Every structure is written in structure tokens, then in C-alpha cells.
Amino acid sequence: MIQGLDHIQLAMPPGGEPRARAFYGELLGLREIPKPPELAKRGGLWFELPDGRGLHLGVEEPFVPAKKAHPAFRVLTLDLLAERLSQAKAPVKWSHEVPDVRRFHGEDPFGNRLEFQEHPSEHKLTEDEVLAVLYALEKEEVTIPTAQRLRAEEAPSGGVPFVCSNGWCFVIFSDAFEWDYILRVTAPDGRWLEFADMMGEPGQPSPMPRLADYRPPAQIGLDVWGLLGESEEVGEARRVR
């Protein structure tokens, strides 16, 4: 009887191998594996997922992209992948219908629908771990690419994603281009924190007051995040209250 899933197959048009390698191999980071010689004559590519299962792309003519049927890939750091796809001008459409699952839909270069989802680790980050990264950003020991800072300066109010040079992902709530608060932070190993974790239960003291109250100094906000930070006067009032 059935024991599990061995591979999934998507269709692609003739001659699409270079685009498939650029997207699935370079952008998504999947390892290409050789097709058996007889199958290689038909064109197409095989990739291996990290869990050992396969992703096969077979040539179909006439080609019609799959707009409804789709594979769903599990991702360790979803914000990092969303940023990579956005930089490559690939579509990213977030979806919030499934409780406790962060996910978005996209397309491969041929128009096939894809889903990417993140199941957060049971182990959450500590306040000190996140603050250590924030302070490292202030000291420029960790950096944020210039392109992300420029996009933040143009982004409307709401969550703005930042992917740091050390692989950490911050989603900052920006109100009128001001650094307001951390919506979410994810470490490269999949551990995470959300705003609700930092604030705690309504009416109760914050379990992570230093993190809940953190705002970068004004110049750091501009230089590092591309957002207005906290003035010296406001920061001093916050520290002594």
C-alpha cells in the first residue's frame, strides 16, 4: 500500500530548461539531479528537495500552465524567500485563510502556481537573542542591503520586511515612514517571535519590555533601516519612565 510521496511533477514548455534552472536551482536553491538517459531525451529537468523527494519538470506541448493545481513547499524562513522572489520580480501573494500557517502563493517562470508555507518552530527566540542582533545592526556588525532600505523609504504604512546579512528576518511596522515596532522576527533556524509575544496578555506587564519598547536611534533608523527612528529626547523619556 501507499507509504508516502516520492516526487511531484510540473509541466514546462519546450526549451524552458535555462529558465527552470535559474528559478528552481539558483533562486529556490534546489539541487538538480540527472535524469535517466532515456528520459533525458525528452527534455525537462529533475530537482531534489531537501527531504529527498523529487520535483520533476516535464516538457508538455502544447503547454498550459497549472493555475489551480499546485505543489506546496515548506520553508524555514518564509520572509527571506519572499524577499528573494520579490527582488527577482517574481509574484508574491500572501494568504491568511489557514490558521497558524504563514504562506504565500507565487508562480514559476512558466506560470505554474506554487505555494510556500512556514510552520513556526515550537521554540521561540529570547529577548536577549533578538536585542543582540538589533545592537549588532546599530554597530554595523550586521547589515541590511541598500536596496531594502530604499524600498522601505517608499513603502506605505504597514509591515516592511528586512533580511539581514546574517540571515535574520525582521518585519517592522512602519507608520508614515517611521520605525514603529517589530511585527515579527525569524532566525535562520526557524525560531521566531511576534509582536503579541513581546507585549504579552492585555492588562499584564510585558514579558519582553526592552524588546517591546525598542526603537533605533534617529540616525540609525535612517542609515540602517531607511526609516525614521527615535529622537534623543523621546528615547531618554522612554528609558526613565
Short mmCIF file of C-alpha atoms in Angstrom, two decimals:
data_model
loop_
_atom_site.label_atom_id
_atom_site.label_comp_id
_atom_site.label_asym_id
_atom_site.label_seq_id
_atom_site.Cartn_x
_atom_site.Cartn_y
_atom_site.Cartn_z
CA MET A 1 0.00 0.00 0.00
CA ILE A 2 0.98 3.67 -0.25
CA GLN A 3 3.84 4.70 2.04
CA GLY A 4 4.32 8.32 1.07
CA LEU A 5 5.15 10.74 -1.73
CA ASP A 6 8.17 10.14 -3.98
CA HIS A 7 8.03 13.19 -6.28
CA ILE A 8 5.81 15.81 -7.83
CA GLN A 9 5.78 16.79 -11.49
CA LEU A 10 5.10 20.11 -13.15
CA ALA A 11 4.88 20.84 -16.86
CA MET A 12 7.04 23.30 -18.77
CA PRO A 13 7.21 24.40 -22.42
CA PRO A 14 9.90 23.10 -24.83
CA GLY A 15 13.24 24.84 -24.39
CA GLY A 16 12.43 26.06 -20.88
CA GLU A 17 15.37 24.36 -19.16
CA PRO A 18 17.51 27.52 -18.71
CA ARG A 19 14.64 29.39 -17.06
CA ALA A 20 13.84 26.36 -14.89
CA ARG A 21 17.45 26.14 -13.70
CA ALA A 22 17.54 29.86 -12.92
CA PHE A 23 14.31 29.72 -10.90
CA TYR A 24 14.32 26.34 -9.18
CA GLY A 25 18.06 25.87 -8.96
CA GLU A 26 19.51 29.35 -8.39
CA LEU A 27 16.60 31.27 -6.86
CA LEU A 28 14.99 28.50 -4.78
CA GLY A 29 18.28 26.68 -4.15
CA LEU A 30 17.20 23.18 -5.18
CA ARG A 31 19.81 20.67 -6.33
CA GLU A 32 19.47 19.45 -9.90
CA ILE A 33 19.90 15.70 -10.35
CA PRO A 34 20.50 13.98 -13.72
CA LYS A 35 17.58 12.36 -15.48
CA PRO A 36 17.99 8.77 -16.70
CA PRO A 37 19.42 8.85 -20.26
CA GLU A 38 16.26 7.63 -21.95
CA LEU A 39 14.13 10.19 -20.15
CA ALA A 40 16.66 12.98 -20.74
CA LYS A 41 15.98 12.70 -24.48
CA ARG A 42 12.51 14.12 -23.83
CA GLY A 43 13.85 17.30 -22.24
CA GLY A 44 12.87 18.65 -18.83
CA LEU A 45 14.72 18.64 -15.52
CA TRP A 46 14.73 16.85 -12.18
CA PHE A 47 15.44 18.56 -8.85
CA GLU A 48 15.83 17.11 -5.37
CA LEU A 49 14.10 18.63 -2.34
CA PRO A 50 15.99 18.75 0.98
CA ASP A 51 13.86 15.88 2.36
CA GLY A 52 14.91 13.61 -0.52
CA ARG A 53 11.69 13.85 -2.50
CA GLY A 54 11.81 14.94 -6.10
CA LEU A 55 10.50 17.84 -8.16
CA HIS A 56 10.30 16.91 -11.84
CA LEU A 57 9.63 19.28 -14.71
CA GLY A 58 8.48 17.59 -17.91
CA VAL A 59 8.07 19.10 -21.34
CA GLU A 60 4.47 19.39 -22.49
CA GLU A 61 3.33 20.63 -25.92
CA PRO A 62 1.06 22.44 -26.26
CA PHE A 63 1.91 23.80 -22.83
CA VAL A 64 -0.77 25.12 -20.48
CA PRO A 65 0.35 26.37 -17.02
CA ALA A 66 -1.37 24.95 -13.94
CA LYS A 67 -3.28 27.86 -12.40
CA LYS A 68 -5.16 25.93 -9.69
CA ALA A 69 -3.40 22.62 -9.01
CA HIS A 70 -0.07 23.29 -7.32
CA PRO A 71 2.64 21.93 -5.02
CA ALA A 72 3.06 23.46 -1.56
CA PHE A 73 6.63 23.73 -0.29
CA ARG A 74 7.56 24.02 3.37
CA VAL A 75 10.04 26.81 4.05
CA LEU A 76 12.17 27.52 7.12
CA THR A 77 12.35 31.33 6.77
CA LEU A 78 9.41 32.47 4.68
CA ASP A 79 10.21 36.18 4.81
CA LEU A 80 13.67 35.53 3.38
CA LEU A 81 12.20 33.60 0.44
CA ALA A 82 9.53 36.25 -0.15
CA GLU A 83 12.24 38.89 -0.30
CA ARG A 84 14.34 36.84 -2.74
CA LEU A 85 11.35 36.32 -5.03
CA SER A 86 10.37 39.99 -4.85
CA GLN A 87 13.89 41.05 -5.78
CA ALA A 88 13.69 38.70 -8.79
CA LYS A 89 10.36 40.30 -9.82
CA ALA A 90 8.53 37.01 -9.18
CA PRO A 91 4.94 37.31 -7.85
CA VAL A 92 4.33 37.00 -4.10
CA LYS A 93 0.72 36.92 -2.90
CA TRP A 94 0.29 36.40 0.85
CA SER A 95 -2.64 34.34 2.10
CA HIS A 96 -4.09 34.32 5.63
CA GLU A 97 -7.02 31.88 5.41
CA VAL A 98 -5.32 28.93 7.15
CA PRO A 99 -4.92 29.42 10.93
CA ASP A 100 -1.40 29.13 12.37
CA VAL A 101 0.20 28.73 8.92
CA ARG A 102 2.06 31.58 7.26
CA ARG A 103 2.00 31.18 3.50
CA PHE A 104 2.03 32.89 0.14
CA HIS A 105 1.42 31.88 -3.46
CA GLY A 106 3.60 32.58 -6.43
CA GLU A 107 4.37 31.34 -9.93
CA ASP A 108 7.33 29.75 -11.64
CA PRO A 109 8.67 31.32 -14.88
CA PHE A 110 6.10 29.34 -16.87
CA GLY A 111 3.04 30.48 -14.91
CA ASN A 112 2.59 27.32 -12.81
CA ARG A 113 1.04 28.12 -9.44
CA LEU A 114 3.25 27.44 -6.39
CA GLU A 115 2.61 27.70 -2.66
CA PHE A 116 5.22 28.33 0.04
CA GLN A 117 4.38 27.92 3.70
CA GLU A 118 6.07 28.17 7.07
CA HIS A 119 5.18 26.16 10.16
CA PRO A 120 6.85 28.06 13.02
CA SER A 121 9.21 26.23 15.34
CA GLU A 122 7.84 25.31 18.75
CA HIS A 123 10.90 27.00 20.25
CA LYS A 124 10.75 30.78 20.26
CA LEU A 125 13.52 33.33 20.36
CA THR A 126 14.52 35.02 23.58
CA GLU A 127 14.52 38.76 24.18
CA ASP A 128 18.31 38.82 24.57
CA GLU A 129 18.87 36.99 21.27
CA VAL A 130 16.80 39.49 19.30
CA LEU A 131 18.29 42.51 21.07
CA ALA A 132 21.79 41.22 20.32
CA VAL A 133 21.02 41.33 16.60
CA LEU A 134 19.43 44.79 16.87
CA TYR A 135 22.51 46.13 18.67
CA ALA A 136 24.77 44.46 16.08
CA LEU A 137 22.84 46.33 13.40
CA GLU A 138 23.41 49.58 15.26
CA LYS A 139 27.15 48.86 15.29
CA GLU A 140 27.11 47.81 11.60
CA GLU A 141 28.39 44.36 12.56
CA VAL A 142 25.26 43.11 10.76
CA THR A 143 23.90 44.97 7.74
CA ILE A 144 20.75 45.39 5.65
CA PRO A 145 21.15 45.70 1.86
CA THR A 146 20.80 49.20 0.46
CA ALA A 147 18.01 48.11 -1.90
CA GLN A 148 15.85 47.10 1.06
CA ARG A 149 16.43 50.43 2.80
CA LEU A 150 15.41 52.29 -0.35
CA ARG A 151 12.22 50.24 -0.65
CA ALA A 152 11.39 50.94 2.99
CA GLU A 153 11.61 54.67 2.34
CA GLU A 154 8.94 54.30 -0.35
CA ALA A 155 6.71 51.72 1.36
CA PRO A 156 3.26 52.73 2.67
CA SER A 157 2.28 52.23 6.30
CA GLY A 158 2.27 48.58 7.36
CA GLY A 159 4.69 45.69 7.69
CA VAL A 160 8.02 46.16 5.92
CA PRO A 161 10.31 43.08 5.62
CA PHE A 162 14.08 43.31 6.12
CA VAL A 163 16.52 40.44 5.55
CA CYS A 164 19.82 40.96 7.37
CA SER A 165 23.27 39.85 6.26
CA ASN A 166 23.27 37.17 8.99
CA GLY A 167 20.03 35.61 7.69
CA TRP A 168 17.72 37.06 10.32
CA CYS A 169 14.40 38.44 9.06
CA PHE A 170 12.61 41.39 10.67
CA VAL A 171 9.16 42.64 9.72
CA ILE A 172 8.86 46.21 11.01
CA PHE A 173 5.57 48.07 11.27
CA SER A 174 6.16 51.46 9.68
CA ASP A 175 3.73 54.32 10.22
CA ALA A 176 4.31 57.20 7.78
CA PHE A 177 7.89 56.02 7.17
CA GLU A 178 8.64 55.83 10.91
CA TRP A 179 10.12 52.75 12.61
CA ASP A 180 7.21 51.88 14.93
CA TYR A 181 7.57 48.35 16.30
CA ILE A 182 8.61 44.79 15.42
CA LEU A 183 5.76 42.78 13.94
CA ARG A 184 7.80 39.60 13.60
CA VAL A 185 11.37 38.36 13.71
CA THR A 186 12.64 34.98 12.46
CA ALA A 187 16.09 33.46 12.95
CA PRO A 188 17.79 31.32 10.28
CA ASP A 189 16.96 28.17 12.27
CA GLY A 190 13.22 28.91 12.08
CA ARG A 191 12.70 30.18 15.63
CA TRP A 192 10.58 33.31 15.78
CA LEU A 193 8.76 35.94 17.81
CA GLU A 194 5.72 38.07 17.05
CA PHE A 195 4.53 41.37 18.47
CA ALA A 196 2.00 39.59 20.70
CA ASP A 197 4.80 37.54 22.30
CA MET A 198 6.68 40.71 23.20
CA MET A 199 3.63 42.54 24.56
CA GLY A 200 2.04 39.65 26.46
CA GLU A 201 -1.55 39.46 27.67
CA PRO A 202 -3.68 42.64 27.67
CA GLY A 203 -3.57 44.38 31.03
CA GLN A 204 -0.46 42.46 32.12
CA PRO A 205 3.17 43.63 32.18
CA SER A 206 5.10 42.96 29.02
CA PRO A 207 7.23 39.79 29.28
CA MET A 208 9.82 41.43 27.00
CA PRO A 209 9.73 45.15 27.85
CA ARG A 210 13.14 46.02 26.35
CA LEU A 211 12.16 44.48 23.03
CA ALA A 212 8.59 45.80 23.04
CA ASP A 213 9.94 49.33 23.66
CA TYR A 214 12.94 49.12 21.33
CA ARG A 215 13.27 51.88 18.73
CA PRO A 216 16.51 52.54 16.86
CA PRO A 217 18.11 55.95 17.44
CA ALA A 218 17.08 58.51 14.82
CA GLN A 219 20.21 58.37 12.69
CA ILE A 220 20.46 54.58 12.99
CA GLY A 221 16.86 54.32 11.85
CA LEU A 222 17.68 56.21 8.67
CA ASP A 223 21.12 54.76 7.98
CA VAL A 224 20.33 51.12 8.78
CA TRP A 225 16.58 50.68 8.19
CA GLY A 226 15.69 53.57 5.87
CA LEU A 227 13.00 54.62 8.37
CA LEU A 228 12.76 57.45 10.84
CA GLY A 229 13.99 56.26 14.23
CA GLU A 230 13.55 57.67 17.70
CA SER A 231 14.72 61.17 18.65
CA GLU A 232 17.14 61.51 21.56
CA GLU A 233 14.50 63.32 23.65
CA VAL A 234 11.86 60.63 23.17
CA GLY A 235 14.38 57.87 23.76
CA GLU A 236 15.58 59.39 27.02
CA ALA A 237 11.98 59.83 28.22
CA ARG A 238 11.26 56.18 27.38
CA ARG A 239 14.30 54.97 29.34
CA VAL A 240 13.50 56.89 32.53
CA ARG A 241 9.74 56.42 32.65
#
